[in-house]
Coordinates of C-alpha atoms in Angstrom, one line a residue:
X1 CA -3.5 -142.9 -27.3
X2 CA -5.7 -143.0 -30.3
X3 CA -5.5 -140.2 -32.6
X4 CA -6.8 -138.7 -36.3
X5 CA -3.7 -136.5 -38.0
X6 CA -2.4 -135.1 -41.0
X7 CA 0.6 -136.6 -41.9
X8 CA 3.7 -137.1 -43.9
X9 CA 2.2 -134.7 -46.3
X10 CA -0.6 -132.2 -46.7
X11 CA -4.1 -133.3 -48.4
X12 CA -7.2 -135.1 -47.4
X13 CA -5.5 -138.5 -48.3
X14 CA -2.9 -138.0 -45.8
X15 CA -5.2 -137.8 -42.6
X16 CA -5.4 -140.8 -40.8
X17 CA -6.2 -142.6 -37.7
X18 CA -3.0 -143.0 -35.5
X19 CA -1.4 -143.3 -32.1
X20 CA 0.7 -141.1 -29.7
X21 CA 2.2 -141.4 -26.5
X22 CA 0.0 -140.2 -23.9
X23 CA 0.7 -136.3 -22.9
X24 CA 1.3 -135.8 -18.9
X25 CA 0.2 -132.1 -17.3
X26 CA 3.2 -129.7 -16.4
X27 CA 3.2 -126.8 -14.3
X28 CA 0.1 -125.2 -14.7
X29 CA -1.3 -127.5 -17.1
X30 CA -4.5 -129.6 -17.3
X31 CA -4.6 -133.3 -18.4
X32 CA -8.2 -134.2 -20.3
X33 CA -9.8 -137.0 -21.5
X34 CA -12.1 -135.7 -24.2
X35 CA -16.0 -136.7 -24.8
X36 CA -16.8 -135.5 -27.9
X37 CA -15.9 -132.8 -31.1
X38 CA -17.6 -130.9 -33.3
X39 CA -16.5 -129.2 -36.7
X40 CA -16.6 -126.2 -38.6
X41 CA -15.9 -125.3 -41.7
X42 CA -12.2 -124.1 -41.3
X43 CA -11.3 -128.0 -40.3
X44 CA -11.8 -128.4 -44.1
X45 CA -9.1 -125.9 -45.3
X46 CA -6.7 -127.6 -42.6
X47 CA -5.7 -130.7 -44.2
X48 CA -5.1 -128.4 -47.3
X49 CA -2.4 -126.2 -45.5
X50 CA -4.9 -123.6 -46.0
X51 CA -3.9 -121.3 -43.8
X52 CA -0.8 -120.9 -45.0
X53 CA 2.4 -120.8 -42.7
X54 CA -0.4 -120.3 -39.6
X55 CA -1.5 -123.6 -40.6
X56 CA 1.2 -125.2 -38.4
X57 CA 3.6 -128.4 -39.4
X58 CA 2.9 -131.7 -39.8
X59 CA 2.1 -134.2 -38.3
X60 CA -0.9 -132.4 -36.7
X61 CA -4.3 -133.5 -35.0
X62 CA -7.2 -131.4 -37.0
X63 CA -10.5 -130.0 -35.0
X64 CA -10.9 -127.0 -32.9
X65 CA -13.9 -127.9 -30.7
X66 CA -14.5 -130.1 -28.4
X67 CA -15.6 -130.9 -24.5
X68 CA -13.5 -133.0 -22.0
X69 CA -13.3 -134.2 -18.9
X70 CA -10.4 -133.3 -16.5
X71 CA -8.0 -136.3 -15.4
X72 CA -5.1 -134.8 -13.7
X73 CA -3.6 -131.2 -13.0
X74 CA 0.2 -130.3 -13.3
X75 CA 1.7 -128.3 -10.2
X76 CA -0.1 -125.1 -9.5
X77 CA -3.1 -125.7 -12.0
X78 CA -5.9 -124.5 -9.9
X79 CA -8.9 -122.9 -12.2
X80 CA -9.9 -126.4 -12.4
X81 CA -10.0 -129.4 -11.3
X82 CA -10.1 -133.3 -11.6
X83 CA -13.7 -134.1 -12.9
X84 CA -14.4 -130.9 -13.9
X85 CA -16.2 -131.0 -17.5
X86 CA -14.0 -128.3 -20.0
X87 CA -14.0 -126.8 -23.1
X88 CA -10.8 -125.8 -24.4
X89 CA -10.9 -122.2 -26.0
X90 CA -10.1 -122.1 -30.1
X91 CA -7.7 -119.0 -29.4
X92 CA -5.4 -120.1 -26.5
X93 CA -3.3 -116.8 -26.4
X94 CA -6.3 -115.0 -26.2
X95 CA -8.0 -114.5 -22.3
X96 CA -9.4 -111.0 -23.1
X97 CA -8.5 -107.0 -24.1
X98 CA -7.8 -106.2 -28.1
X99 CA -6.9 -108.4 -30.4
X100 CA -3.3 -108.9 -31.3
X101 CA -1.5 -111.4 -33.9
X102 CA 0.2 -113.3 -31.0
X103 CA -3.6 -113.9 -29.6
X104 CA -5.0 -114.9 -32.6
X105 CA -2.7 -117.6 -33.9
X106 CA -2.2 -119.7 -31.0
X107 CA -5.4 -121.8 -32.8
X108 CA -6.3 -125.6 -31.8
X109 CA -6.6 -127.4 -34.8
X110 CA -3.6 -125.5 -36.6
X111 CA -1.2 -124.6 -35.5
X112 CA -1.7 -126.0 -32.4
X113 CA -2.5 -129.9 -32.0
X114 CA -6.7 -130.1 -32.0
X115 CA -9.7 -132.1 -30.2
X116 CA -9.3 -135.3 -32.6
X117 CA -7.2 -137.2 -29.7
X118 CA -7.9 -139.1 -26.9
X119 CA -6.8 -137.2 -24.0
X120 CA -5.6 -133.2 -24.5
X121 CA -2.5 -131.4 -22.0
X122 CA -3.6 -127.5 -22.3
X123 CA -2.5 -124.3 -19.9
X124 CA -5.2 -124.0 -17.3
X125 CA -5.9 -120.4 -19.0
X126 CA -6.8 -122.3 -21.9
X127 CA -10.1 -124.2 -20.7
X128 CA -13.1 -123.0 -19.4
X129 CA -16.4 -125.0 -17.8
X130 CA -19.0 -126.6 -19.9
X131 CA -22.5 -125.8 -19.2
X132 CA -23.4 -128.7 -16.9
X133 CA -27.2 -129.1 -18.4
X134 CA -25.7 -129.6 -22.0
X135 CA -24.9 -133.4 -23.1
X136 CA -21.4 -133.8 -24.4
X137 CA -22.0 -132.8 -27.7
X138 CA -24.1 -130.2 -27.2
X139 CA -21.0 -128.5 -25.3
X140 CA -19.0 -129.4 -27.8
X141 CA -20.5 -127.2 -30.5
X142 CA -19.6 -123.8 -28.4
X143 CA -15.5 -122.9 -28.6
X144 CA -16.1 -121.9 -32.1
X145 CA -19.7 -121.5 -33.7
X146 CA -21.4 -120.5 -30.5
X147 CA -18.7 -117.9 -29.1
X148 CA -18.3 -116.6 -32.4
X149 CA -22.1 -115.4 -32.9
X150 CA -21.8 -114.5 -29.2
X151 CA -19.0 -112.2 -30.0
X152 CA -21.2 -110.8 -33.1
X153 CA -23.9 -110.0 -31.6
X154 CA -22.7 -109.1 -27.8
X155 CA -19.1 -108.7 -27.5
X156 CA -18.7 -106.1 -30.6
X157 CA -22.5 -105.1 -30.6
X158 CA -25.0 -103.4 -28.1
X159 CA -28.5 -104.7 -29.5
X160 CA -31.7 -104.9 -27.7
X161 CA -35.7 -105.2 -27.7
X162 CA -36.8 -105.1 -31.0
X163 CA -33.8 -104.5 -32.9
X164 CA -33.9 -105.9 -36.0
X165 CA -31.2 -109.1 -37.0
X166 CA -30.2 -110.3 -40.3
X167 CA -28.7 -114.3 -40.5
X168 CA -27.7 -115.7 -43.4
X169 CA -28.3 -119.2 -43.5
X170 CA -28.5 -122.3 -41.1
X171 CA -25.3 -123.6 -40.6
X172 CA -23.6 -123.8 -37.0
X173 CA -22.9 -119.9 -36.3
X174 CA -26.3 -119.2 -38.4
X175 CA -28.6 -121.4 -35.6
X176 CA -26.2 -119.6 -32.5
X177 CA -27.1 -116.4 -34.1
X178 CA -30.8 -116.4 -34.0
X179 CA -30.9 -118.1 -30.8
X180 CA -28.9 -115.6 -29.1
X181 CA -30.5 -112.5 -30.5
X182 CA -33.7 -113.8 -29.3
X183 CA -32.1 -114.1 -25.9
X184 CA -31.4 -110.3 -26.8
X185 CA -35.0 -109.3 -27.9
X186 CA -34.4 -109.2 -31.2
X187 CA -36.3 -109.4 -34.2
X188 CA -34.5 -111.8 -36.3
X189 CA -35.1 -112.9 -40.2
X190 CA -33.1 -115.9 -41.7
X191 CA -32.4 -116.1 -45.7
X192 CA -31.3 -119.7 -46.9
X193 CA -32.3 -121.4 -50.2
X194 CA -34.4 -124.4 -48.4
X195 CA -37.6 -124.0 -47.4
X196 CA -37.6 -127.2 -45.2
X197 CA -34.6 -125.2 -43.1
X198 CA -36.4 -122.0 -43.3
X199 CA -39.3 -123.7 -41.0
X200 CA -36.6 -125.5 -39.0
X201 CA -35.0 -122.0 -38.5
X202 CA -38.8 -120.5 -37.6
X203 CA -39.2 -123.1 -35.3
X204 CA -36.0 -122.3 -33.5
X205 CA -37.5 -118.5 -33.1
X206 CA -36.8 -116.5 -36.3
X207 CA -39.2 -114.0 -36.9
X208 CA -39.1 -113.7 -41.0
X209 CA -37.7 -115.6 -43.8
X210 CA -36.6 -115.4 -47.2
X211 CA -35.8 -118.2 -49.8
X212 CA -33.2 -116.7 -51.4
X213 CA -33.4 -119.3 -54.7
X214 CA -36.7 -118.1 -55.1
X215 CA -36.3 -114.7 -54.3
X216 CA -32.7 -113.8 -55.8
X217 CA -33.0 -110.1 -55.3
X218 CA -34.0 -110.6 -51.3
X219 CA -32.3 -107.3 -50.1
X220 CA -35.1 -105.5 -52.1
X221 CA -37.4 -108.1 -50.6
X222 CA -36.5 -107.2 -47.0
X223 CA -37.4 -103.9 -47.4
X224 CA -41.1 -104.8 -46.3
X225 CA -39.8 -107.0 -42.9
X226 CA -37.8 -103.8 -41.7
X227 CA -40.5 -101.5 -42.7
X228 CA -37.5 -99.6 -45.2
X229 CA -35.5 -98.8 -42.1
X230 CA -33.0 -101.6 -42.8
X231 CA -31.6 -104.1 -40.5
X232 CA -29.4 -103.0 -37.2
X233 CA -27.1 -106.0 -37.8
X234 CA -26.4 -108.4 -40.5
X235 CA -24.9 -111.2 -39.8
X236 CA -23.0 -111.8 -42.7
X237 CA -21.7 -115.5 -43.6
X238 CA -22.0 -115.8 -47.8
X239 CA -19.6 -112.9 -48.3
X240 CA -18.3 -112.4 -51.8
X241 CA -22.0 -112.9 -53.6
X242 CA -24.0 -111.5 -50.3
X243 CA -22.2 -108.9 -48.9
X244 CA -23.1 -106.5 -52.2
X245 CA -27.1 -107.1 -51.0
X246 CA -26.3 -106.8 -47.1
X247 CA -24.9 -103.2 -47.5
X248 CA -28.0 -102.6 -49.7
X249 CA -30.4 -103.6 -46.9
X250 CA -28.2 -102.3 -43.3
X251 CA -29.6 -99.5 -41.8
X252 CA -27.5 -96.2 -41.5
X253 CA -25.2 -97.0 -39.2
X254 CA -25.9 -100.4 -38.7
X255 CA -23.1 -103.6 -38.2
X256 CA -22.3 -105.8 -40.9
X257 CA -20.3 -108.7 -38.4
X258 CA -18.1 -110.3 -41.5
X259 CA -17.7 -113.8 -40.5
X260 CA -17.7 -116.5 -43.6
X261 CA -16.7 -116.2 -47.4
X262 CA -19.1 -119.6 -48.0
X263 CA -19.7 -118.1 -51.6
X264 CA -15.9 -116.5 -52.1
X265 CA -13.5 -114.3 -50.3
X266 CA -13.3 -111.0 -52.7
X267 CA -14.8 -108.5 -52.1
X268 CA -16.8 -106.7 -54.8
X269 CA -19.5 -104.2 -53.5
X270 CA -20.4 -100.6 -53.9
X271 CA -18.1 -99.4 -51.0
X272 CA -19.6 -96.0 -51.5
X273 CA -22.9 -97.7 -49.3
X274 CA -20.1 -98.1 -46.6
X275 CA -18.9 -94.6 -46.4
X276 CA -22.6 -92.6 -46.8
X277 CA -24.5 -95.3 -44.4
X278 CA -21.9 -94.7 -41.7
X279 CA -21.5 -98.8 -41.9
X280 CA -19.5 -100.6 -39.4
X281 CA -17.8 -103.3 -40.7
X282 CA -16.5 -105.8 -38.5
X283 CA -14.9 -109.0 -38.9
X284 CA -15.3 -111.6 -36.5
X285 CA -12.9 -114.9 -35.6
X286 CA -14.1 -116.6 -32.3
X287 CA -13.6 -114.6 -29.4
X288 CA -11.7 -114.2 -26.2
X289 CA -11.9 -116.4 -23.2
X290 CA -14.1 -114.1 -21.5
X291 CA -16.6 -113.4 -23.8
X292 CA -16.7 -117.3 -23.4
X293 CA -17.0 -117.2 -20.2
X294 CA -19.7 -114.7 -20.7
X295 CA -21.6 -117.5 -23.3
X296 CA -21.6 -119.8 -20.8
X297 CA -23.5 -117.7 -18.2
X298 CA -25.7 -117.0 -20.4
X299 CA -26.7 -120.1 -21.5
X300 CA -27.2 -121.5 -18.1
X301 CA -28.8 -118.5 -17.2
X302 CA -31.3 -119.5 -19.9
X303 CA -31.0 -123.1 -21.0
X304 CA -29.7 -122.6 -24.5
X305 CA -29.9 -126.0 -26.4
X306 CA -27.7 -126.1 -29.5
X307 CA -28.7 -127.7 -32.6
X308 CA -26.8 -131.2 -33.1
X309 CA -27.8 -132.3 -36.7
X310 CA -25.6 -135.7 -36.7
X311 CA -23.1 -137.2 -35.0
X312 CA -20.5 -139.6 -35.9
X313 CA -17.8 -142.3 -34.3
X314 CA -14.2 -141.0 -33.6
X315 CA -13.0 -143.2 -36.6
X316 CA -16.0 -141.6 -38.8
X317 CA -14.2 -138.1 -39.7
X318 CA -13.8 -138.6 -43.2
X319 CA -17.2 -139.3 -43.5
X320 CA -18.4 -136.4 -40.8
X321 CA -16.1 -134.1 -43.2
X322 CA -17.6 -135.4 -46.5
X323 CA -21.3 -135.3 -44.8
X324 CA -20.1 -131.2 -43.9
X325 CA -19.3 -130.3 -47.6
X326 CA -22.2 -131.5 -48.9
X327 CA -24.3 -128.9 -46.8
X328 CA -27.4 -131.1 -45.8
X329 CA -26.5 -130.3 -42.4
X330 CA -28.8 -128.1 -40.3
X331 CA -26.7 -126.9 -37.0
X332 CA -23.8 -128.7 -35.8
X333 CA -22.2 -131.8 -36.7
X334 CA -20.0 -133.8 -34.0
X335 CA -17.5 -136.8 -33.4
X336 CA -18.3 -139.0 -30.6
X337 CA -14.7 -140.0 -28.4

């Protein structure tokens, strides 16, 4: 089968397009043919070994999202079945309860083998249905951008009418966010430095917006949308050069859900705001299987359409990966199988 991995050495250079032998289903296993991928920022730390140890060994097949189609099932595999459309969950290890570092290393896309392959062999406990309204790249943009905002905002969080919602930007998780707190009832303002995405991001259902090129101190600027109260959740992707204005503008006791370091990964705010706001600081990596579970309900239930920006052939990733870093994107981008 056709593949894209990392190998003989770490780096960029070294990922290729390749072939391995097909995988067969064991015991309790499910065989896919996959449809399409999508990719998130951590899929360009991979070929890097930027994970570390956790970023598995080589060779490996990069990407943690994707949607597939089921072709076979091993003995005693029954939570799905043969033409059943899948998505395989980011954390495999991981079906629900407290998180635990057996649970959250089993990752596709390092260390485990990833979505960039033409068929997929997973444990039945690892897969859960696609949506059936949503085309094949649609689905594919959930595992990891959609069930992490859904974790955010519902797993960890208990909002409701008019609570007020902070995004920060309009990348994948950024467009989940603010579609999924409107689900909620929420009032929802979006900073990013484009004023083109800001009326993309309006059009999608935020409420407010800031330019943040224009308006560098926005956390004072905010003050006005949340009438001084401060927001009831931030959802907080810039980290090292936002976080400092987020705990400025949080209400007391409010949640700051810590997802992405997209401007740095060290922390260096006035901690103080933490302690006499009563903050809760929470980080957030994907989610458990039911909380996925729970995504998908709820976007039948209401007919959530993710934002596809582009999409690109199997043979394309370089390109999808260079087209990622250069942040033009708005919403998801994906690889056609």
């Amino acid at each position: 089968m056709k593949v894209f991995q990392i190998e003989n050495d770490w780096g960029m250079d070294n990922l290729r397009l390749s072939t391995r032998p097909e995988p067969r289903p064991g015991p309790g296993e499910v065989l896919l043919r996959m449809k399409a991928a999508s990719i998130n920022y951590r899929d360009l730390l991979v070929p890097q070994r930027g994970y570390g140890s956790f970023t598995g060994t080589l060779p490996l097949i990069p990407l943690s999202d994707g949607v597939g189609e089921v072709l076979e099932t091993g003995p005693g595999a029954t939570r799905v079945k043969a033409g059943d459309r899948v998505l395989p969950c980011f954390l495999q290890g991981w079906v629900s309860g407290a998180p635990s570092l057996e649970r959250m290393t089993r990752t596709l896309g390092g260390p485990l083998d990833g979505t960039m392959a033409e068929l997929m062999c997973l444990p039945q406990e690892g897969v859960v249905r696609a949506p059936s309204y949503m085309s094949d790249t649609e689905a594919a943009t959930l595992p990891c951008a959609g069930l992490t905002a859904w974790s955010a905002l519902v797993t960890y969080e208990h909002l409701g009418p008019g609570s007020k919602v902070l995004v920060q930007g309009t990348g994948g998780v950024a467009l989940f966010a603010i579609q999924i707190a409107k689900l909620l009832g929420a009032h929802v303002s979006v900073i990013s430095s484009s004023d083109e995405k800001i009326a993309r991001a309006r059009a999608l259902g935020a409420d407010a917006a800031l330019n943040y090129a224009k308006v560098p101190e926005w956390a004072k600027a905010t003050r006005e949308i949340t009438g001084g109260a401060g927001y009831d959740h931030i959802v907080e992707l810039g980290g090292e050069k936002t976080l400092p204005q987020s705990l400025r503008c949080i209400r007391p006791g409010g949640t700051l859900s810590m997802i992405g370091v997209l401007s740095g990964g060290t922390m260096s705010a006035q901690l103080r705001l933490v302690v006499t706001r009563q903050v809760r600081l929470q980080g957030v990596t994907v989610g458990h299987r039911d909380g996925f579970e729970a995504l998908v309900r709820a976007c039948e239930q209401h007919r959530l359409k993710p934002v596809v920006d582009r999409v690109f052939e199997f043979a394309e990733l370089k390109e999808a990966f260079a087209y990622l870093k250069s942040g033009a994107h708005f919403g998801k981008i994906c690889i056609r199988h």
